[in-house]
């Protein structure tokens, strides 16, 4: 009968915990409402995240959450029904609700056109000030800061509502993705075939494509010798400005900043 597997996400100065009953608890810095308790008062003890104004929860608290992810000063939460709620800082549109106003209570992430809500989401990942969502059809959606092309939609304009990540050639959309991970300004996506795509910031080579040039479209991660592409990957994880991948043979590969 458990709704979720317990997990904890660490933000810039706040911590988020998901209980197995699907409730969310936060503590730490709260200057922009990132604790989701309707205040901006820092807490040295866990407080329960309230339901937002758009949530008709009879308990008054956010519930049925199955996954959480913390950005620098904001939080993402995925509900069992495939919808996404966010709260905290929103100056780059990272809450995905079509505005740039901070929120001390959860708001629901909207659809691209802003007329409905994002649905069918199976995984979320918060970057520093941008957000990612993976839909069950294998497509990837992003919103928030786009200074370095981290939204992957062939532009550098911020977006306060989700945009769909394009394919490497920019003519179609990225598909067949089974896992996502957001770094500070770059993103990783694992394809069903075991290959990896990255986009966004690349000053330290964190995109793994043999260059240090930012990319506003996905690029495919190369093999260690640079002559082919990385294959047989089963898990990915983006650090602040470095990237990691686990191969099915149990070996680990890393690239990007190494100081």
C-alpha atoms as a PDB file:
ATOM      1  CA  UNK A   1       0.000   0.000   0.000  1.00  0.00           C
ATOM      2  CA  UNK A   2       3.044   2.264   0.070  1.00  0.00           C
ATOM      3  CA  UNK A   3       2.827   5.040  -2.513  1.00  0.00           C
ATOM      4  CA  UNK A   4       6.494   5.919  -2.848  1.00  0.00           C
ATOM      5  CA  UNK A   5       9.985   4.764  -2.039  1.00  0.00           C
ATOM      6  CA  UNK A   6      11.469   7.094   0.581  1.00  0.00           C
ATOM      7  CA  UNK A   7      14.025   9.542  -0.831  1.00  0.00           C
ATOM      8  CA  UNK A   8      15.833  12.781   0.097  1.00  0.00           C
ATOM      9  CA  UNK A   9      16.896  15.576  -2.238  1.00  0.00           C
ATOM     10  CA  UNK A  10      19.366  18.319  -1.336  1.00  0.00           C
ATOM     11  CA  UNK A  11      18.984  21.835  -2.749  1.00  0.00           C
ATOM     12  CA  UNK A  12      21.234  24.868  -2.446  1.00  0.00           C
ATOM     13  CA  UNK A  13      20.522  25.354   1.259  1.00  0.00           C
ATOM     14  CA  UNK A  14      17.404  23.306   1.872  1.00  0.00           C
ATOM     15  CA  UNK A  15      16.557  19.632   2.129  1.00  0.00           C
ATOM     16  CA  UNK A  16      13.519  17.727   0.890  1.00  0.00           C
ATOM     17  CA  UNK A  17      12.306  14.328   2.073  1.00  0.00           C
ATOM     18  CA  UNK A  18       9.628  12.092   0.556  1.00  0.00           C
ATOM     19  CA  UNK A  19       7.846   9.735   2.959  1.00  0.00           C
ATOM     20  CA  UNK A  20       6.485   6.408   1.805  1.00  0.00           C
ATOM     21  CA  UNK A  21       2.947   7.698   2.421  1.00  0.00           C
ATOM     22  CA  UNK A  22       3.466  10.168  -0.438  1.00  0.00           C
ATOM     23  CA  UNK A  23       3.856  13.294   1.712  1.00  0.00           C
ATOM     24  CA  UNK A  24       6.768  15.737   1.374  1.00  0.00           C
ATOM     25  CA  UNK A  25       8.778  17.310   4.179  1.00  0.00           C
ATOM     26  CA  UNK A  26      11.344  20.119   3.996  1.00  0.00           C
ATOM     27  CA  UNK A  27      13.773  22.042   6.169  1.00  0.00           C
ATOM     28  CA  UNK A  28      16.532  24.635   5.926  1.00  0.00           C
ATOM     29  CA  UNK A  29      16.669  27.886   3.962  1.00  0.00           C
ATOM     30  CA  UNK A  30      13.275  29.305   3.010  1.00  0.00           C
ATOM     31  CA  UNK A  31      13.986  32.820   1.775  1.00  0.00           C
ATOM     32  CA  UNK A  32      12.029  32.356  -1.459  1.00  0.00           C
ATOM     33  CA  UNK A  33       9.453  29.844  -0.227  1.00  0.00           C
ATOM     34  CA  UNK A  34      11.410  26.725  -1.168  1.00  0.00           C
ATOM     35  CA  UNK A  35      10.067  24.828   1.860  1.00  0.00           C
ATOM     36  CA  UNK A  36       6.524  25.018   0.491  1.00  0.00           C
ATOM     37  CA  UNK A  37       4.938  25.683   3.863  1.00  0.00           C
ATOM     38  CA  UNK A  38       3.362  28.999   2.889  1.00  0.00           C
ATOM     39  CA  UNK A  39       6.061  31.066   4.611  1.00  0.00           C
ATOM     40  CA  UNK A  40       9.524  32.430   3.889  1.00  0.00           C
ATOM     41  CA  UNK A  41      10.852  31.638   7.369  1.00  0.00           C
ATOM     42  CA  UNK A  42      13.898  29.351   7.603  1.00  0.00           C
ATOM     43  CA  UNK A  43      13.239  26.126   9.551  1.00  0.00           C
ATOM     44  CA  UNK A  44      15.755  24.033  11.495  1.00  0.00           C
ATOM     45  CA  UNK A  45      13.270  21.154  11.660  1.00  0.00           C
ATOM     46  CA  UNK A  46      11.099  19.372   9.058  1.00  0.00           C
ATOM     47  CA  UNK A  47       7.824  20.982   8.021  1.00  0.00           C
ATOM     48  CA  UNK A  48       5.187  19.391   5.809  1.00  0.00           C
ATOM     49  CA  UNK A  49       4.637  20.832   2.338  1.00  0.00           C
ATOM     50  CA  UNK A  50       1.145  22.250   1.962  1.00  0.00           C
ATOM     51  CA  UNK A  51      -1.132  21.614  -0.985  1.00  0.00           C
ATOM     52  CA  UNK A  52      -1.127  24.464  -3.462  1.00  0.00           C
ATOM     53  CA  UNK A  53      -4.119  26.571  -4.376  1.00  0.00           C
ATOM     54  CA  UNK A  54      -4.737  24.483  -7.494  1.00  0.00           C
ATOM     55  CA  UNK A  55      -4.685  21.222  -5.547  1.00  0.00           C
ATOM     56  CA  UNK A  56      -8.068  20.113  -4.170  1.00  0.00           C
ATOM     57  CA  UNK A  57      -6.418  17.916  -1.536  1.00  0.00           C
ATOM     58  CA  UNK A  58      -8.799  17.392   1.362  1.00  0.00           C
ATOM     59  CA  UNK A  59      -5.884  17.031   3.787  1.00  0.00           C
ATOM     60  CA  UNK A  60      -4.453  20.461   3.040  1.00  0.00           C
ATOM     61  CA  UNK A  61      -1.072  18.896   2.333  1.00  0.00           C
ATOM     62  CA  UNK A  62       0.642  17.783  -0.875  1.00  0.00           C
ATOM     63  CA  UNK A  63       0.078  14.058  -1.274  1.00  0.00           C
ATOM     64  CA  UNK A  64       0.420  11.101  -3.650  1.00  0.00           C
ATOM     65  CA  UNK A  65       3.975  12.183  -4.489  1.00  0.00           C
ATOM     66  CA  UNK A  66       6.256   9.457  -5.892  1.00  0.00           C
ATOM     67  CA  UNK A  67       9.425  11.421  -6.695  1.00  0.00           C
ATOM     68  CA  UNK A  68      11.121  14.671  -5.648  1.00  0.00           C
ATOM     69  CA  UNK A  69      14.018  16.725  -6.995  1.00  0.00           C
ATOM     70  CA  UNK A  70      15.575  19.888  -5.567  1.00  0.00           C
ATOM     71  CA  UNK A  71      17.051  22.767  -7.551  1.00  0.00           C
ATOM     72  CA  UNK A  72      19.122  25.609  -6.147  1.00  0.00           C
ATOM     73  CA  UNK A  73      16.193  27.363  -4.437  1.00  0.00           C
ATOM     74  CA  UNK A  74      13.147  25.468  -5.651  1.00  0.00           C
ATOM     75  CA  UNK A  75      11.637  21.979  -5.571  1.00  0.00           C
ATOM     76  CA  UNK A  76       9.922  19.654  -8.053  1.00  0.00           C
ATOM     77  CA  UNK A  77       7.495  16.899  -7.050  1.00  0.00           C
ATOM     78  CA  UNK A  78       5.974  14.201  -9.286  1.00  0.00           C
ATOM     79  CA  UNK A  79       2.513  12.894  -8.430  1.00  0.00           C
ATOM     80  CA  UNK A  80       1.338   9.336  -8.955  1.00  0.00           C
ATOM     81  CA  UNK A  81      -1.045  10.559 -11.666  1.00  0.00           C
ATOM     82  CA  UNK A  82       1.851  11.888 -13.779  1.00  0.00           C
ATOM     83  CA  UNK A  83       1.402  15.587 -12.976  1.00  0.00           C
ATOM     84  CA  UNK A  84       4.166  17.813 -11.593  1.00  0.00           C
ATOM     85  CA  UNK A  85       4.124  20.401  -8.801  1.00  0.00           C
ATOM     86  CA  UNK A  86       6.836  22.970  -8.009  1.00  0.00           C
ATOM     87  CA  UNK A  87       7.508  25.690  -5.449  1.00  0.00           C
ATOM     88  CA  UNK A  88      10.138  28.255  -4.431  1.00  0.00           C
ATOM     89  CA  UNK A  89      12.196  30.550  -6.637  1.00  0.00           C
ATOM     90  CA  UNK A  90      10.811  31.292 -10.092  1.00  0.00           C
ATOM     91  CA  UNK A  91      12.786  34.201 -11.561  1.00  0.00           C
ATOM     92  CA  UNK A  92      13.773  32.121 -14.592  1.00  0.00           C
ATOM     93  CA  UNK A  93      10.406  30.399 -14.924  1.00  0.00           C
ATOM     94  CA  UNK A  94      11.779  27.215 -13.359  1.00  0.00           C
ATOM     95  CA  UNK A  95       8.417  26.486 -11.682  1.00  0.00           C
ATOM     96  CA  UNK A  96       6.875  25.971 -15.130  1.00  0.00           C
ATOM     97  CA  UNK A  97       3.549  27.610 -14.307  1.00  0.00           C
ATOM     98  CA  UNK A  98       3.746  30.321 -16.950  1.00  0.00           C
ATOM     99  CA  UNK A  99       4.960  33.029 -14.575  1.00  0.00           C
ATOM    100  CA  UNK A 100       8.180  34.329 -13.031  1.00  0.00           C
ATOM    101  CA  UNK A 101       6.741  34.924  -9.547  1.00  0.00           C
ATOM    102  CA  UNK A 102       8.177  32.964  -6.610  1.00  0.00           C
ATOM    103  CA  UNK A 103       5.711  30.688  -4.824  1.00  0.00           C
ATOM    104  CA  UNK A 104       5.644  29.664  -1.162  1.00  0.00           C
ATOM    105  CA  UNK A 105       3.085  26.968  -2.007  1.00  0.00           C
ATOM    106  CA  UNK A 106       3.105  24.253  -4.705  1.00  0.00           C
ATOM    107  CA  UNK A 107       1.924  25.275  -8.173  1.00  0.00           C
ATOM    108  CA  UNK A 108       1.124  22.866 -10.978  1.00  0.00           C
ATOM    109  CA  UNK A 109       3.383  22.749 -14.036  1.00  0.00           C
ATOM    110  CA  UNK A 110       1.430  23.777 -17.112  1.00  0.00           C
ATOM    111  CA  UNK A 111       1.379  22.397 -20.625  1.00  0.00           C
ATOM    112  CA  UNK A 112       3.367  24.077 -23.392  1.00  0.00           C
ATOM    113  CA  UNK A 113       0.419  26.244 -24.477  1.00  0.00           C
ATOM    114  CA  UNK A 114      -0.384  27.190 -20.889  1.00  0.00           C
ATOM    115  CA  UNK A 115      -4.020  26.156 -21.234  1.00  0.00           C
ATOM    116  CA  UNK A 116      -3.777  22.830 -19.419  1.00  0.00           C
ATOM    117  CA  UNK A 117      -1.238  20.922 -17.343  1.00  0.00           C
ATOM    118  CA  UNK A 118       1.768  18.711 -18.040  1.00  0.00           C
ATOM    119  CA  UNK A 119       0.732  15.038 -17.813  1.00  0.00           C
ATOM    120  CA  UNK A 120       2.104  11.505 -18.278  1.00  0.00           C
ATOM    121  CA  UNK A 121       5.402  12.361 -16.553  1.00  0.00           C
ATOM    122  CA  UNK A 122       7.441   9.423 -15.222  1.00  0.00           C
ATOM    123  CA  UNK A 123      10.639  11.152 -14.056  1.00  0.00           C
ATOM    124  CA  UNK A 124      11.689  14.652 -12.996  1.00  0.00           C
ATOM    125  CA  UNK A 125      15.089  16.265 -12.512  1.00  0.00           C
ATOM    126  CA  UNK A 126      15.855  19.770 -11.251  1.00  0.00           C
ATOM    127  CA  UNK A 127      18.961  21.574 -12.462  1.00  0.00           C
ATOM    128  CA  UNK A 128      20.314  24.708 -10.831  1.00  0.00           C
ATOM    129  CA  UNK A 129      17.589  26.999 -12.205  1.00  0.00           C
ATOM    130  CA  UNK A 130      16.021  24.841 -14.927  1.00  0.00           C
ATOM    131  CA  UNK A 131      13.772  21.799 -14.847  1.00  0.00           C
ATOM    132  CA  UNK A 132      13.419  18.526 -16.773  1.00  0.00           C
ATOM    133  CA  UNK A 133      10.605  16.021 -17.135  1.00  0.00           C
ATOM    134  CA  UNK A 134      10.512  12.673 -18.930  1.00  0.00           C
ATOM    135  CA  UNK A 135       7.150  11.584 -20.287  1.00  0.00           C
ATOM    136  CA  UNK A 136       6.108   7.950 -20.587  1.00  0.00           C
ATOM    137  CA  UNK A 137       6.224   8.214 -24.379  1.00  0.00           C
ATOM    138  CA  UNK A 138      10.014   8.736 -24.165  1.00  0.00           C
ATOM    139  CA  UNK A 139       9.975  12.476 -24.902  1.00  0.00           C
ATOM    140  CA  UNK A 140      11.772  15.087 -22.781  1.00  0.00           C
ATOM    141  CA  UNK A 141      10.396  18.452 -21.668  1.00  0.00           C
ATOM    142  CA  UNK A 142      12.289  21.370 -20.105  1.00  0.00           C
ATOM    143  CA  UNK A 143      11.622  24.837 -18.670  1.00  0.00           C
ATOM    144  CA  UNK A 144      13.353  27.657 -16.812  1.00  0.00           C
ATOM    145  CA  UNK A 145      16.770  29.172 -17.494  1.00  0.00           C
ATOM    146  CA  UNK A 146      18.147  28.666 -21.004  1.00  0.00           C
ATOM    147  CA  UNK A 147      21.228  30.891 -21.048  1.00  0.00           C
ATOM    148  CA  UNK A 148      23.460  28.018 -22.134  1.00  0.00           C
ATOM    149  CA  UNK A 149      20.927  26.139 -24.231  1.00  0.00           C
ATOM    150  CA  UNK A 150      19.991  23.789 -21.406  1.00  0.00           C
ATOM    151  CA  UNK A 151      16.377  23.612 -22.578  1.00  0.00           C
ATOM    152  CA  UNK A 152      17.555  21.842 -25.745  1.00  0.00           C
ATOM    153  CA  UNK A 153      14.998  23.527 -27.999  1.00  0.00           C
ATOM    154  CA  UNK A 154      17.441  25.226 -30.375  1.00  0.00           C
ATOM    155  CA  UNK A 155      17.287  28.597 -28.573  1.00  0.00           C
ATOM    156  CA  UNK A 156      18.723  30.460 -25.599  1.00  0.00           C
ATOM    157  CA  UNK A 157      15.463  32.053 -24.466  1.00  0.00           C
ATOM    158  CA  UNK A 158      14.179  31.235 -20.998  1.00  0.00           C
ATOM    159  CA  UNK A 159      10.768  29.575 -20.837  1.00  0.00           C
ATOM    160  CA  UNK A 160       8.253  29.686 -17.972  1.00  0.00           C
ATOM    161  CA  UNK A 161       6.306  26.766 -19.436  1.00  0.00           C
ATOM    162  CA  UNK A 162       7.570  23.409 -20.754  1.00  0.00           C
ATOM    163  CA  UNK A 163       9.167  23.147 -24.181  1.00  0.00           C
ATOM    164  CA  UNK A 164       9.964  19.873 -25.931  1.00  0.00           C
ATOM    165  CA  UNK A 165      13.605  18.914 -26.377  1.00  0.00           C
ATOM    166  CA  UNK A 166      14.480  18.613 -30.054  1.00  0.00           C
ATOM    167  CA  UNK A 167      16.474  15.941 -31.832  1.00  0.00           C
ATOM    168  CA  UNK A 168      20.164  16.413 -32.548  1.00  0.00           C
ATOM    169  CA  UNK A 169      19.457  17.728 -36.054  1.00  0.00           C
ATOM    170  CA  UNK A 170      16.791  20.128 -34.755  1.00  0.00           C
ATOM    171  CA  UNK A 171      14.203  18.859 -37.238  1.00  0.00           C
ATOM    172  CA  UNK A 172      12.366  16.449 -34.957  1.00  0.00           C
ATOM    173  CA  UNK A 173      12.174  15.713 -31.231  1.00  0.00           C
ATOM    174  CA  UNK A 174      14.287  13.577 -28.917  1.00  0.00           C
ATOM    175  CA  UNK A 175      12.555  10.210 -28.425  1.00  0.00           C
ATOM    176  CA  UNK A 176      13.098   6.753 -26.892  1.00  0.00           C
ATOM    177  CA  UNK A 177      14.534   8.272 -23.687  1.00  0.00           C
ATOM    178  CA  UNK A 178      14.329   6.145 -20.536  1.00  0.00           C
ATOM    179  CA  UNK A 179      16.213   8.284 -17.976  1.00  0.00           C
ATOM    180  CA  UNK A 180      17.110  11.954 -17.496  1.00  0.00           C
ATOM    181  CA  UNK A 181      19.489  13.866 -15.227  1.00  0.00           C
ATOM    182  CA  UNK A 182      20.036  17.623 -14.898  1.00  0.00           C
ATOM    183  CA  UNK A 183      23.311  19.297 -13.950  1.00  0.00           C
ATOM    184  CA  UNK A 184      23.749  22.964 -13.091  1.00  0.00           C
ATOM    185  CA  UNK A 185      23.505  24.089 -16.704  1.00  0.00           C
ATOM    186  CA  UNK A 186      23.619  20.895 -18.728  1.00  0.00           C
ATOM    187  CA  UNK A 187      21.404  17.860 -19.153  1.00  0.00           C
ATOM    188  CA  UNK A 188      21.812  14.162 -19.834  1.00  0.00           C
ATOM    189  CA  UNK A 189      19.347  11.759 -21.433  1.00  0.00           C
ATOM    190  CA  UNK A 190      19.728   7.993 -21.688  1.00  0.00           C
ATOM    191  CA  UNK A 191      18.280   6.361 -24.774  1.00  0.00           C
ATOM    192  CA  UNK A 192      16.617   2.955 -24.812  1.00  0.00           C
ATOM    193  CA  UNK A 193      19.464   1.691 -27.016  1.00  0.00           C
ATOM    194  CA  UNK A 194      22.103   2.477 -24.363  1.00  0.00           C
ATOM    195  CA  UNK A 195      23.450   5.663 -25.952  1.00  0.00           C
ATOM    196  CA  UNK A 196      23.586   9.030 -24.199  1.00  0.00           C
ATOM    197  CA  UNK A 197      22.636  12.544 -25.311  1.00  0.00           C
ATOM    198  CA  UNK A 198      23.633  15.801 -23.632  1.00  0.00           C
ATOM    199  CA  UNK A 199      22.994  19.519 -24.162  1.00  0.00           C
ATOM    200  CA  UNK A 200      23.577  22.922 -22.580  1.00  0.00           C
ATOM    201  CA  UNK A 201      26.735  24.169 -20.830  1.00  0.00           C
ATOM    202  CA  UNK A 202      29.990  22.649 -22.013  1.00  0.00           C
ATOM    203  CA  UNK A 203      32.814  24.886 -20.748  1.00  0.00           C
ATOM    204  CA  UNK A 204      34.393  21.939 -18.935  1.00  0.00           C
ATOM    205  CA  UNK A 205      33.580  19.293 -21.548  1.00  0.00           C
ATOM    206  CA  UNK A 206      30.624  18.023 -19.526  1.00  0.00           C
ATOM    207  CA  UNK A 207      28.690  17.215 -22.711  1.00  0.00           C
ATOM    208  CA  UNK A 208      31.249  14.544 -23.588  1.00  0.00           C
ATOM    209  CA  UNK A 209      31.248  15.229 -27.308  1.00  0.00           C
ATOM    210  CA  UNK A 210      34.932  16.113 -27.580  1.00  0.00           C
ATOM    211  CA  UNK A 211      34.407  19.889 -27.457  1.00  0.00           C
ATOM    212  CA  UNK A 212      33.964  22.705 -24.956  1.00  0.00           C
ATOM    213  CA  UNK A 213      31.295  24.590 -26.905  1.00  0.00           C
ATOM    214  CA  UNK A 214      27.787  24.928 -25.441  1.00  0.00           C
ATOM    215  CA  UNK A 215      25.033  23.201 -27.410  1.00  0.00           C
ATOM    216  CA  UNK A 216      21.422  24.385 -27.790  1.00  0.00           C
ATOM    217  CA  UNK A 217      20.521  20.970 -29.247  1.00  0.00           C
ATOM    218  CA  UNK A 218      21.308  17.452 -27.986  1.00  0.00           C
ATOM    219  CA  UNK A 219      24.668  15.990 -28.964  1.00  0.00           C
ATOM    220  CA  UNK A 220      25.633  12.339 -28.681  1.00  0.00           C
ATOM    221  CA  UNK A 221      28.269  11.438 -26.094  1.00  0.00           C
ATOM    222  CA  UNK A 222      31.381   9.957 -27.696  1.00  0.00           C
ATOM    223  CA  UNK A 223      33.381   6.918 -26.702  1.00  0.00           C
ATOM    224  CA  UNK A 224      36.583   7.336 -24.691  1.00  0.00           C
ATOM    225  CA  UNK A 225      38.748   7.387 -27.835  1.00  0.00           C
ATOM    226  CA  UNK A 226      36.438   9.919 -29.494  1.00  0.00           C
ATOM    227  CA  UNK A 227      36.104   7.836 -32.645  1.00  0.00           C
ATOM    228  CA  UNK A 228      32.657   6.369 -32.006  1.00  0.00           C
ATOM    229  CA  UNK A 229      29.799   6.806 -29.544  1.00  0.00           C
ATOM    230  CA  UNK A 230      29.266   5.660 -25.981  1.00  0.00           C
ATOM    231  CA  UNK A 231      27.114   2.507 -25.814  1.00  0.00           C
ATOM    232  CA  UNK A 232      25.791  -0.087 -23.343  1.00  0.00           C
ATOM    233  CA  UNK A 233      24.888   2.566 -20.735  1.00  0.00           C
ATOM    234  CA  UNK A 234      22.292   1.612 -18.107  1.00  0.00           C
ATOM    235  CA  UNK A 235      22.334   4.665 -15.807  1.00  0.00           C
ATOM    236  CA  UNK A 236      23.378   8.321 -15.962  1.00  0.00           C
ATOM    237  CA  UNK A 237      23.993  11.076 -13.435  1.00  0.00           C
ATOM    238  CA  UNK A 238      24.829  14.742 -14.031  1.00  0.00           C
ATOM    239  CA  UNK A 239      26.973  16.558 -11.487  1.00  0.00           C
ATOM    240  CA  UNK A 240      27.307  20.311 -11.211  1.00  0.00           C
ATOM    241  CA  UNK A 241      29.677  20.529 -14.196  1.00  0.00           C
ATOM    242  CA  UNK A 242      30.629  16.905 -14.805  1.00  0.00           C
ATOM    243  CA  UNK A 243      28.812  13.799 -15.991  1.00  0.00           C
ATOM    244  CA  UNK A 244      28.831  10.092 -15.181  1.00  0.00           C
ATOM    245  CA  UNK A 245      27.561   6.934 -16.829  1.00  0.00           C
ATOM    246  CA  UNK A 246      27.294   3.332 -15.654  1.00  0.00           C
ATOM    247  CA  UNK A 247      27.847   0.604 -18.257  1.00  0.00           C
ATOM    248  CA  UNK A 248      26.059  -2.720 -18.156  1.00  0.00           C
ATOM    249  CA  UNK A 249      29.384  -4.471 -17.456  1.00  0.00           C
ATOM    250  CA  UNK A 250      29.568  -2.565 -14.147  1.00  0.00           C
ATOM    251  CA  UNK A 251      32.241  -0.068 -15.167  1.00  0.00           C
ATOM    252  CA  UNK A 252      31.834   3.682 -14.687  1.00  0.00           C
ATOM    253  CA  UNK A 253      32.757   6.504 -17.054  1.00  0.00           C
ATOM    254  CA  UNK A 254      33.079  10.192 -16.223  1.00  0.00           C
ATOM    255  CA  UNK A 255      33.761  13.406 -18.104  1.00  0.00           C
ATOM    256  CA  UNK A 256      33.791  17.162 -17.549  1.00  0.00           C
ATOM    257  CA  UNK A 257      35.393  19.210 -14.802  1.00  0.00           C
ATOM    258  CA  UNK A 258      38.126  17.335 -12.917  1.00  0.00           C
ATOM    259  CA  UNK A 259      39.951  19.825 -10.698  1.00  0.00           C
END
